[in-house]
Amino acid sequence: MNDERKRILSMLGEGKISASEAEDLLDALGKNGDSQQAAGTSATPAVPRNIKYMYVKVLSSEQDNVDVRVPLGLIRAGMRFTSLIPPMAMATINSSLKEKGMNFDLGNIKPEDIEELIKNLADMEVNVKSKNGDIVKVYCGE
Amino acid sequence: MVPSIMNLRIEDGNKFRLRLWLPLFLVWPVVLVLFLILLPFLVVAEVVLRLTNVQIYLFRLLGGVFSLLSALRGLTVRVKSVRSSSIVDVVIR
């Protein structure tokens, strides 16, 4: 049993987190372990899943927990807003982006690009573990 | 589909407790009625914007806002601090 798993179970035992929170965190750990195992044993590309949400979980060493579930539809809707930016404002935004070193044209974002971005988010996983035991996990799921 | 219920829970130890169950499904008909009342003014504003060649599309903007609100369904934010016994819980369904 790894340290993270032990820590989650001990926090559950101490009543610091609820059973459902522990389950969510263990699921996230399990998912991470599975994907690491898959990456190590097989070169077959993963089948795209029907992902619906982005999860952000923070488990601090001081027992402050943050659990956020963001519907991916919100990202879609937000990205669609770029098409509503008037061309004059778009030029200003693009030139500001260029000044900051991002040669990127917001006007070129097409709905299919957004879909592809969201589809590829399924493979995204961020796992951060700090020295003092804070854990941050960002992943997408159903 | 637009969100129909919002649960809000804020607790700060024993000092402050707030639990709200907000029936958003009661708000949407009011918003619809307001929209219908304002519709003629919006049409006039849209025509004026088109004639003055200002590239702001009011109806597309409203559609975008509506889709953004619809996409909020399923949003969950849970913040819990064991040290200060505080909880912030927002669930939109």
PDB file of C-alpha atoms in Angstrom:
ATOM      1  CA  MET A   1       0.000   0.000   0.000  1.00  0.00           C
ATOM      2  CA  ASN A   2       1.503   3.344  -0.944  1.00  0.00           C
ATOM      3  CA  ASP A   3       1.839   6.351   1.362  1.00  0.00           C
ATOM      4  CA  GLU A   4      -0.929   8.380  -0.256  1.00  0.00           C
ATOM      5  CA  ARG A   5      -3.419   5.534   0.141  1.00  0.00           C
ATOM      6  CA  LYS A   6      -2.403   4.998   3.771  1.00  0.00           C
ATOM      7  CA  ARG A   7      -2.764   8.697   4.476  1.00  0.00           C
ATOM      8  CA  ILE A   8      -6.251   8.866   2.985  1.00  0.00           C
ATOM      9  CA  LEU A   9      -7.352   5.814   4.988  1.00  0.00           C
ATOM     10  CA  SER A  10      -5.894   7.179   8.219  1.00  0.00           C
ATOM     11  CA  MET A  11      -7.708  10.473   7.632  1.00  0.00           C
ATOM     12  CA  LEU A  12     -10.920   8.539   7.099  1.00  0.00           C
ATOM     13  CA  GLY A  13     -10.265   6.589  10.316  1.00  0.00           C
ATOM     14  CA  GLU A  14      -9.717   9.830  12.211  1.00  0.00           C
ATOM     15  CA  GLY A  15     -12.941  11.235  10.789  1.00  0.00           C
ATOM     16  CA  LYS A  16     -11.167  14.111   9.048  1.00  0.00           C
ATOM     17  CA  ILE A  17     -12.707  13.259   5.713  1.00  0.00           C
ATOM     18  CA  SER A  18     -15.985  11.564   4.884  1.00  0.00           C
ATOM     19  CA  ALA A  19     -16.291   8.113   3.300  1.00  0.00           C
ATOM     20  CA  SER A  20     -17.356   9.618  -0.037  1.00  0.00           C
ATOM     21  CA  GLU A  21     -14.379  12.001  -0.071  1.00  0.00           C
ATOM     22  CA  ALA A  22     -12.049   9.111   0.724  1.00  0.00           C
ATOM     23  CA  GLU A  23     -13.641   7.084  -2.069  1.00  0.00           C
ATOM     24  CA  ASP A  24     -13.161   9.940  -4.549  1.00  0.00           C
ATOM     25  CA  LEU A  25      -9.524  10.334  -3.583  1.00  0.00           C
ATOM     26  CA  LEU A  26      -8.855   6.596  -3.723  1.00  0.00           C
ATOM     27  CA  ASP A  27     -10.551   6.465  -7.125  1.00  0.00           C
ATOM     28  CA  ALA A  28      -8.298   9.270  -8.319  1.00  0.00           C
ATOM     29  CA  LEU A  29      -5.262   7.420  -6.999  1.00  0.00           C
ATOM     30  CA  GLY A  30      -6.419   4.172  -8.575  1.00  0.00           C
ATOM     31  CA  LYS A  31      -7.017   5.863 -11.897  1.00  0.00           C
ATOM     32  CA  ASN A  32      -3.551   7.342 -11.736  1.00  0.00           C
ATOM     33  CA  GLY A  33      -2.019   3.971 -10.899  1.00  0.00           C
ATOM     34  CA  ASP A  34      -3.911   2.249 -13.725  1.00  0.00           C
ATOM     35  CA  SER A  35      -2.824   4.817 -16.287  1.00  0.00           C
ATOM     36  CA  GLN A  36       0.795   4.597 -15.123  1.00  0.00           C
ATOM     37  CA  GLN A  37       0.604   0.811 -15.374  1.00  0.00           C
ATOM     38  CA  ALA A  38      -0.967   1.004 -18.832  1.00  0.00           C
ATOM     39  CA  ALA A  39       1.698   3.432 -19.999  1.00  0.00           C
ATOM     40  CA  GLY A  40       4.389   1.086 -18.766  1.00  0.00           C
ATOM     41  CA  THR A  41       3.030  -2.153 -20.212  1.00  0.00           C
ATOM     42  CA  SER A  42       1.224  -1.301 -23.415  1.00  0.00           C
ATOM     43  CA  ALA A  43       1.759   1.041 -26.328  1.00  0.00           C
ATOM     44  CA  THR A  44      -1.895   0.807 -27.455  1.00  0.00           C
ATOM     45  CA  PRO A  45      -3.509   4.257 -27.522  1.00  0.00           C
ATOM     46  CA  ALA A  46      -6.257   4.714 -24.946  1.00  0.00           C
ATOM     47  CA  VAL A  47      -9.847   4.571 -26.172  1.00  0.00           C
ATOM     48  CA  PRO A  48     -11.346   8.071 -25.824  1.00  0.00           C
ATOM     49  CA  ARG A  49     -13.778   8.151 -22.939  1.00  0.00           C
ATOM     50  CA  ASN A  50     -16.936  10.181 -22.756  1.00  0.00           C
ATOM     51  CA  ILE A  51     -15.599  12.676 -20.272  1.00  0.00           C
ATOM     52  CA  LYS A  52     -17.973  15.155 -18.730  1.00  0.00           C
ATOM     53  CA  TYR A  53     -16.190  16.822 -15.853  1.00  0.00           C
ATOM     54  CA  MET A  54     -12.841  18.173 -14.808  1.00  0.00           C
ATOM     55  CA  TYR A  55     -11.978  17.385 -11.202  1.00  0.00           C
ATOM     56  CA  VAL A  56      -9.663  19.394  -9.025  1.00  0.00           C
ATOM     57  CA  LYS A  57      -8.844  17.902  -5.641  1.00  0.00           C
ATOM     58  CA  VAL A  58      -6.596  19.435  -3.052  1.00  0.00           C
ATOM     59  CA  LEU A  59      -5.768  17.593   0.137  1.00  0.00           C
ATOM     60  CA  SER A  60      -3.554  19.685   2.347  1.00  0.00           C
ATOM     61  CA  SER A  61      -1.402  18.406   5.172  1.00  0.00           C
ATOM     62  CA  GLU A  62      -3.346  20.751   7.455  1.00  0.00           C
ATOM     63  CA  GLN A  63      -6.586  18.964   6.564  1.00  0.00           C
ATOM     64  CA  ASP A  64      -7.969  21.715   4.337  1.00  0.00           C
ATOM     65  CA  ASN A  65      -9.681  19.943   1.486  1.00  0.00           C
ATOM     66  CA  VAL A  66     -10.881  21.412  -1.775  1.00  0.00           C
ATOM     67  CA  ASP A  67     -12.957  19.392  -4.150  1.00  0.00           C
ATOM     68  CA  VAL A  68     -14.146  21.026  -7.380  1.00  0.00           C
ATOM     69  CA  ARG A  69     -16.031  19.434 -10.249  1.00  0.00           C
ATOM     70  CA  VAL A  70     -16.290  21.615 -13.352  1.00  0.00           C
ATOM     71  CA  PRO A  71     -18.547  20.524 -16.216  1.00  0.00           C
ATOM     72  CA  LEU A  72     -16.570  20.504 -19.470  1.00  0.00           C
ATOM     73  CA  GLY A  73     -19.570  22.147 -21.105  1.00  0.00           C
ATOM     74  CA  LEU A  74     -18.562  25.249 -19.202  1.00  0.00           C
ATOM     75  CA  ILE A  75     -15.205  25.235 -21.013  1.00  0.00           C
ATOM     76  CA  ARG A  76     -17.016  24.764 -24.324  1.00  0.00           C
ATOM     77  CA  ALA A  77     -19.387  27.648 -23.595  1.00  0.00           C
ATOM     78  CA  GLY A  78     -16.516  29.842 -22.439  1.00  0.00           C
ATOM     79  CA  MET A  79     -14.471  29.138 -25.557  1.00  0.00           C
ATOM     80  CA  ARG A  80     -17.482  29.939 -27.744  1.00  0.00           C
ATOM     81  CA  PHE A  81     -17.451  33.404 -26.232  1.00  0.00           C
ATOM     82  CA  THR A  82     -14.283  34.138 -28.177  1.00  0.00           C
ATOM     83  CA  SER A  83     -16.398  34.231 -31.349  1.00  0.00           C
ATOM     84  CA  LEU A  84     -18.389  37.101 -29.822  1.00  0.00           C
ATOM     85  CA  ILE A  85     -15.377  39.327 -29.354  1.00  0.00           C
ATOM     86  CA  PRO A  86     -15.621  42.228 -31.850  1.00  0.00           C
ATOM     87  CA  PRO A  87     -12.846  42.161 -34.496  1.00  0.00           C
ATOM     88  CA  MET A  88     -11.318  45.433 -33.213  1.00  0.00           C
ATOM     89  CA  ALA A  89     -11.029  44.050 -29.691  1.00  0.00           C
ATOM     90  CA  MET A  90      -9.741  40.752 -31.106  1.00  0.00           C
ATOM     91  CA  ALA A  91      -6.865  42.570 -32.841  1.00  0.00           C
ATOM     92  CA  THR A  92      -5.941  44.277 -29.569  1.00  0.00           C
ATOM     93  CA  ILE A  93      -6.074  40.966 -27.672  1.00  0.00           C
ATOM     94  CA  ASN A  94      -3.971  39.206 -30.300  1.00  0.00           C
ATOM     95  CA  SER A  95      -1.343  41.949 -30.324  1.00  0.00           C
ATOM     96  CA  SER A  96      -1.209  41.865 -26.500  1.00  0.00           C
ATOM     97  CA  LEU A  97      -0.741  38.094 -26.627  1.00  0.00           C
ATOM     98  CA  LYS A  98       2.022  38.532 -29.193  1.00  0.00           C
ATOM     99  CA  GLU A  99       3.751  41.074 -26.945  1.00  0.00           C
ATOM    100  CA  LYS A 100       3.766  38.477 -24.181  1.00  0.00           C
ATOM    101  CA  GLY A 101       5.354  35.965 -26.521  1.00  0.00           C
ATOM    102  CA  MET A 102       2.212  34.047 -27.490  1.00  0.00           C
ATOM    103  CA  ASN A 103       1.797  34.227 -31.236  1.00  0.00           C
ATOM    104  CA  PHE A 104      -1.752  33.032 -31.166  1.00  0.00           C
ATOM    105  CA  ASP A 105      -4.833  34.183 -33.093  1.00  0.00           C
ATOM    106  CA  LEU A 106      -7.983  33.812 -31.011  1.00  0.00           C
ATOM    107  CA  GLY A 107     -10.092  34.274 -34.140  1.00  0.00           C
ATOM    108  CA  ASN A 108      -8.712  31.025 -35.523  1.00  0.00           C
ATOM    109  CA  ILE A 109     -10.290  28.901 -32.812  1.00  0.00           C
ATOM    110  CA  LYS A 110     -12.943  26.763 -34.479  1.00  0.00           C
ATOM    111  CA  PRO A 111     -15.638  24.695 -32.720  1.00  0.00           C
ATOM    112  CA  GLU A 112     -13.890  21.486 -33.873  1.00  0.00           C
ATOM    113  CA  ASP A 113     -10.672  22.710 -32.221  1.00  0.00           C
ATOM    114  CA  ILE A 114     -12.550  23.128 -28.954  1.00  0.00           C
ATOM    115  CA  GLU A 115     -13.968  19.609 -29.275  1.00  0.00           C
ATOM    116  CA  GLU A 116     -10.521  18.195 -29.949  1.00  0.00           C
ATOM    117  CA  LEU A 117      -9.103  20.059 -26.981  1.00  0.00           C
ATOM    118  CA  ILE A 118     -11.820  18.674 -24.715  1.00  0.00           C
ATOM    119  CA  LYS A 119     -11.403  15.158 -26.146  1.00  0.00           C
ATOM    120  CA  ASN A 120      -7.694  15.266 -25.408  1.00  0.00           C
ATOM    121  CA  LEU A 121      -8.300  16.492 -21.880  1.00  0.00           C
ATOM    122  CA  ALA A 122      -9.258  12.880 -21.080  1.00  0.00           C
ATOM    123  CA  ASP A 123      -5.572  12.016 -21.100  1.00  0.00           C
ATOM    124  CA  MET A 124      -4.596  14.953 -18.955  1.00  0.00           C
ATOM    125  CA  GLU A 125      -3.616  14.279 -15.392  1.00  0.00           C
ATOM    126  CA  VAL A 126      -1.837  16.545 -12.988  1.00  0.00           C
ATOM    127  CA  ASN A 127      -0.504  15.075  -9.763  1.00  0.00           C
ATOM    128  CA  VAL A 128       1.419  17.268  -7.389  1.00  0.00           C
ATOM    129  CA  LYS A 129       2.725  16.190  -4.026  1.00  0.00           C
ATOM    130  CA  SER A 130       4.596  18.777  -2.020  1.00  0.00           C
ATOM    131  CA  LYS A 131       7.275  18.189   0.596  1.00  0.00           C
ATOM    132  CA  ASN A 132       4.895  18.981   3.425  1.00  0.00           C
ATOM    133  CA  GLY A 133       2.391  16.422   2.196  1.00  0.00           C
ATOM    134  CA  ASP A 134      -0.069  18.564   0.231  1.00  0.00           C
ATOM    135  CA  ILE A 135      -1.636  16.674  -2.654  1.00  0.00           C
ATOM    136  CA  VAL A 136      -3.149  18.328  -5.740  1.00  0.00           C
ATOM    137  CA  LYS A 137      -4.844  16.298  -8.415  1.00  0.00           C
ATOM    138  CA  VAL A 138      -6.422  17.535 -11.629  1.00  0.00           C
ATOM    139  CA  TYR A 139      -8.024  15.065 -13.989  1.00  0.00           C
ATOM    140  CA  CYS A 140     -11.057  14.593 -16.201  1.00  0.00           C
ATOM    141  CA  GLY A 141     -13.677  11.921 -15.844  1.00  0.00           C
ATOM    142  CA  GLU A 142     -17.272  10.855 -16.380  1.00  0.00           C
TER     143      GLU A 142
ATOM    144  CA  MET B   1     -30.473  22.067 -19.984  1.00  0.00           C
ATOM    145  CA  VAL B   2     -30.546  24.943 -17.523  1.00  0.00           C
ATOM    146  CA  PRO B   3     -29.721  24.314 -13.864  1.00  0.00           C
ATOM    147  CA  SER B   4     -32.803  23.775 -11.736  1.00  0.00           C
ATOM    148  CA  ILE B   5     -31.512  23.711  -8.176  1.00  0.00           C
ATOM    149  CA  MET B   6     -28.621  25.280  -6.322  1.00  0.00           C
ATOM    150  CA  ASN B   7     -27.544  24.102  -2.895  1.00  0.00           C
ATOM    151  CA  LEU B   8     -25.425  26.454  -0.866  1.00  0.00           C
ATOM    152  CA  ARG B   9     -23.943  25.557   2.501  1.00  0.00           C
ATOM    153  CA  ILE B  10     -21.596  27.793   4.444  1.00  0.00           C
ATOM    154  CA  GLU B  11     -20.474  26.914   7.957  1.00  0.00           C
ATOM    155  CA  ASP B  12     -17.855  28.576  10.095  1.00  0.00           C
ATOM    156  CA  GLY B  13     -17.580  26.436  13.222  1.00  0.00           C
ATOM    157  CA  ASN B  14     -20.442  27.290  15.525  1.00  0.00           C
ATOM    158  CA  LYS B  15     -20.348  30.995  14.674  1.00  0.00           C
ATOM    159  CA  PHE B  16     -22.174  31.023  11.391  1.00  0.00           C
ATOM    160  CA  ARG B  17     -24.329  28.564   9.550  1.00  0.00           C
ATOM    161  CA  LEU B  18     -26.122  29.060   6.282  1.00  0.00           C
ATOM    162  CA  ARG B  19     -27.899  26.420   4.307  1.00  0.00           C
ATOM    163  CA  LEU B  20     -29.801  27.476   1.240  1.00  0.00           C
ATOM    164  CA  TRP B  21     -31.761  25.468  -1.240  1.00  0.00           C
ATOM    165  CA  LEU B  22     -32.381  27.747  -4.184  1.00  0.00           C
ATOM    166  CA  PRO B  23     -35.068  26.633  -6.627  1.00  0.00           C
ATOM    167  CA  LEU B  24     -33.620  28.054  -9.836  1.00  0.00           C
ATOM    168  CA  PHE B  25     -36.438  26.446 -11.801  1.00  0.00           C
ATOM    169  CA  LEU B  26     -38.666  29.213 -10.392  1.00  0.00           C
ATOM    170  CA  VAL B  27     -36.303  31.913 -11.646  1.00  0.00           C
ATOM    171  CA  TRP B  28     -36.205  30.821 -15.292  1.00  0.00           C
ATOM    172  CA  PRO B  29     -39.886  31.601 -16.071  1.00  0.00           C
ATOM    173  CA  VAL B  30     -39.368  35.107 -14.613  1.00  0.00           C
ATOM    174  CA  VAL B  31     -36.258  35.536 -16.771  1.00  0.00           C
ATOM    175  CA  LEU B  32     -38.235  34.380 -19.807  1.00  0.00           C
ATOM    176  CA  VAL B  33     -41.020  36.888 -19.130  1.00  0.00           C
ATOM    177  CA  LEU B  34     -38.440  39.661 -18.652  1.00  0.00           C
ATOM    178  CA  PHE B  35     -36.777  38.652 -21.906  1.00  0.00           C
ATOM    179  CA  LEU B  36     -40.098  38.796 -23.758  1.00  0.00           C
ATOM    180  CA  ILE B  37     -40.849  42.235 -22.299  1.00  0.00           C
ATOM    181  CA  LEU B  38     -37.404  43.510 -23.293  1.00  0.00           C
ATOM    182  CA  LEU B  39     -37.419  41.794 -26.687  1.00  0.00           C
ATOM    183  CA  PRO B  40     -38.698  44.812 -28.720  1.00  0.00           C
ATOM    184  CA  PHE B  41     -36.026  47.031 -27.155  1.00  0.00           C
ATOM    185  CA  LEU B  42     -33.378  44.416 -27.871  1.00  0.00           C
ATOM    186  CA  VAL B  43     -34.477  44.188 -31.511  1.00  0.00           C
ATOM    187  CA  VAL B  44     -34.266  47.992 -31.848  1.00  0.00           C
ATOM    188  CA  ALA B  45     -30.820  48.001 -30.182  1.00  0.00           C
ATOM    189  CA  GLU B  46     -29.628  45.229 -32.506  1.00  0.00           C
ATOM    190  CA  VAL B  47     -30.855  47.145 -35.596  1.00  0.00           C
ATOM    191  CA  VAL B  48     -29.157  50.359 -34.375  1.00  0.00           C
ATOM    192  CA  LEU B  49     -25.912  48.453 -33.780  1.00  0.00           C
ATOM    193  CA  ARG B  50     -26.104  46.950 -37.282  1.00  0.00           C
ATOM    194  CA  LEU B  51     -26.811  50.359 -38.875  1.00  0.00           C
ATOM    195  CA  THR B  52     -23.939  52.017 -37.012  1.00  0.00           C
ATOM    196  CA  ASN B  53     -21.690  49.122 -38.014  1.00  0.00           C
ATOM    197  CA  VAL B  54     -20.773  48.336 -34.421  1.00  0.00           C
ATOM    198  CA  GLN B  55     -19.852  44.672 -34.411  1.00  0.00           C
ATOM    199  CA  ILE B  56     -21.584  43.709 -31.199  1.00  0.00           C
ATOM    200  CA  TYR B  57     -24.157  40.997 -31.704  1.00  0.00           C
ATOM    201  CA  LEU B  58     -26.680  41.299 -28.883  1.00  0.00           C
ATOM    202  CA  PHE B  59     -28.627  38.117 -29.595  1.00  0.00           C
ATOM    203  CA  ARG B  60     -25.495  36.038 -30.070  1.00  0.00           C
ATOM    204  CA  LEU B  61     -24.201  37.481 -26.809  1.00  0.00           C
ATOM    205  CA  LEU B  62     -27.442  36.542 -25.031  1.00  0.00           C
ATOM    206  CA  GLY B  63     -27.232  33.054 -26.534  1.00  0.00           C
ATOM    207  CA  GLY B  64     -23.663  32.764 -25.244  1.00  0.00           C
ATOM    208  CA  VAL B  65     -24.680  33.860 -21.754  1.00  0.00           C
ATOM    209  CA  PHE B  66     -27.553  31.365 -21.814  1.00  0.00           C
ATOM    210  CA  SER B  67     -25.267  28.497 -22.877  1.00  0.00           C
ATOM    211  CA  LEU B  68     -22.777  29.495 -20.171  1.00  0.00           C
ATOM    212  CA  LEU B  69     -25.536  29.398 -17.546  1.00  0.00           C
ATOM    213  CA  SER B  70     -26.783  26.062 -18.893  1.00  0.00           C
ATOM    214  CA  ALA B  71     -23.288  24.624 -18.669  1.00  0.00           C
ATOM    215  CA  LEU B  72     -23.178  25.398 -14.953  1.00  0.00           C
ATOM    216  CA  ARG B  73     -25.330  22.340 -14.291  1.00  0.00           C
ATOM    217  CA  GLY B  74     -23.180  19.798 -12.479  1.00  0.00           C
ATOM    218  CA  LEU B  75     -20.752  22.315 -10.998  1.00  0.00           C
ATOM    219  CA  THR B  76     -19.666  21.338  -7.511  1.00  0.00           C
ATOM    220  CA  VAL B  77     -17.357  23.235  -5.209  1.00  0.00           C
ATOM    221  CA  ARG B  78     -16.545  21.791  -1.792  1.00  0.00           C
ATOM    222  CA  VAL B  79     -14.100  23.425   0.551  1.00  0.00           C
ATOM    223  CA  LYS B  80     -13.601  21.958   3.990  1.00  0.00           C
ATOM    224  CA  SER B  81     -11.200  22.994   6.689  1.00  0.00           C
ATOM    225  CA  VAL B  82     -10.977  20.615   9.634  1.00  0.00           C
ATOM    226  CA  ARG B  83      -8.813  23.069  11.624  1.00  0.00           C
ATOM    227  CA  SER B  84     -11.300  25.940  11.561  1.00  0.00           C
ATOM    228  CA  SER B  85     -14.343  23.643  11.138  1.00  0.00           C
ATOM    229  CA  SER B  86     -15.480  25.659   8.170  1.00  0.00           C
ATOM    230  CA  ILE B  87     -17.274  24.322   5.147  1.00  0.00           C
ATOM    231  CA  VAL B  88     -18.271  25.927   1.875  1.00  0.00           C
ATOM    232  CA  ASP B  89     -20.358  23.764  -0.338  1.00  0.00           C
ATOM    233  CA  VAL B  90     -21.919  24.835  -3.646  1.00  0.00           C
ATOM    234  CA  VAL B  91     -23.763  22.348  -5.797  1.00  0.00           C
ATOM    235  CA  ILE B  92     -25.629  23.286  -8.970  1.00  0.00           C
ATOM    236  CA  ARG B  93     -27.959  20.651 -10.392  1.00  0.00           C
TER     237      ARG B  93
END
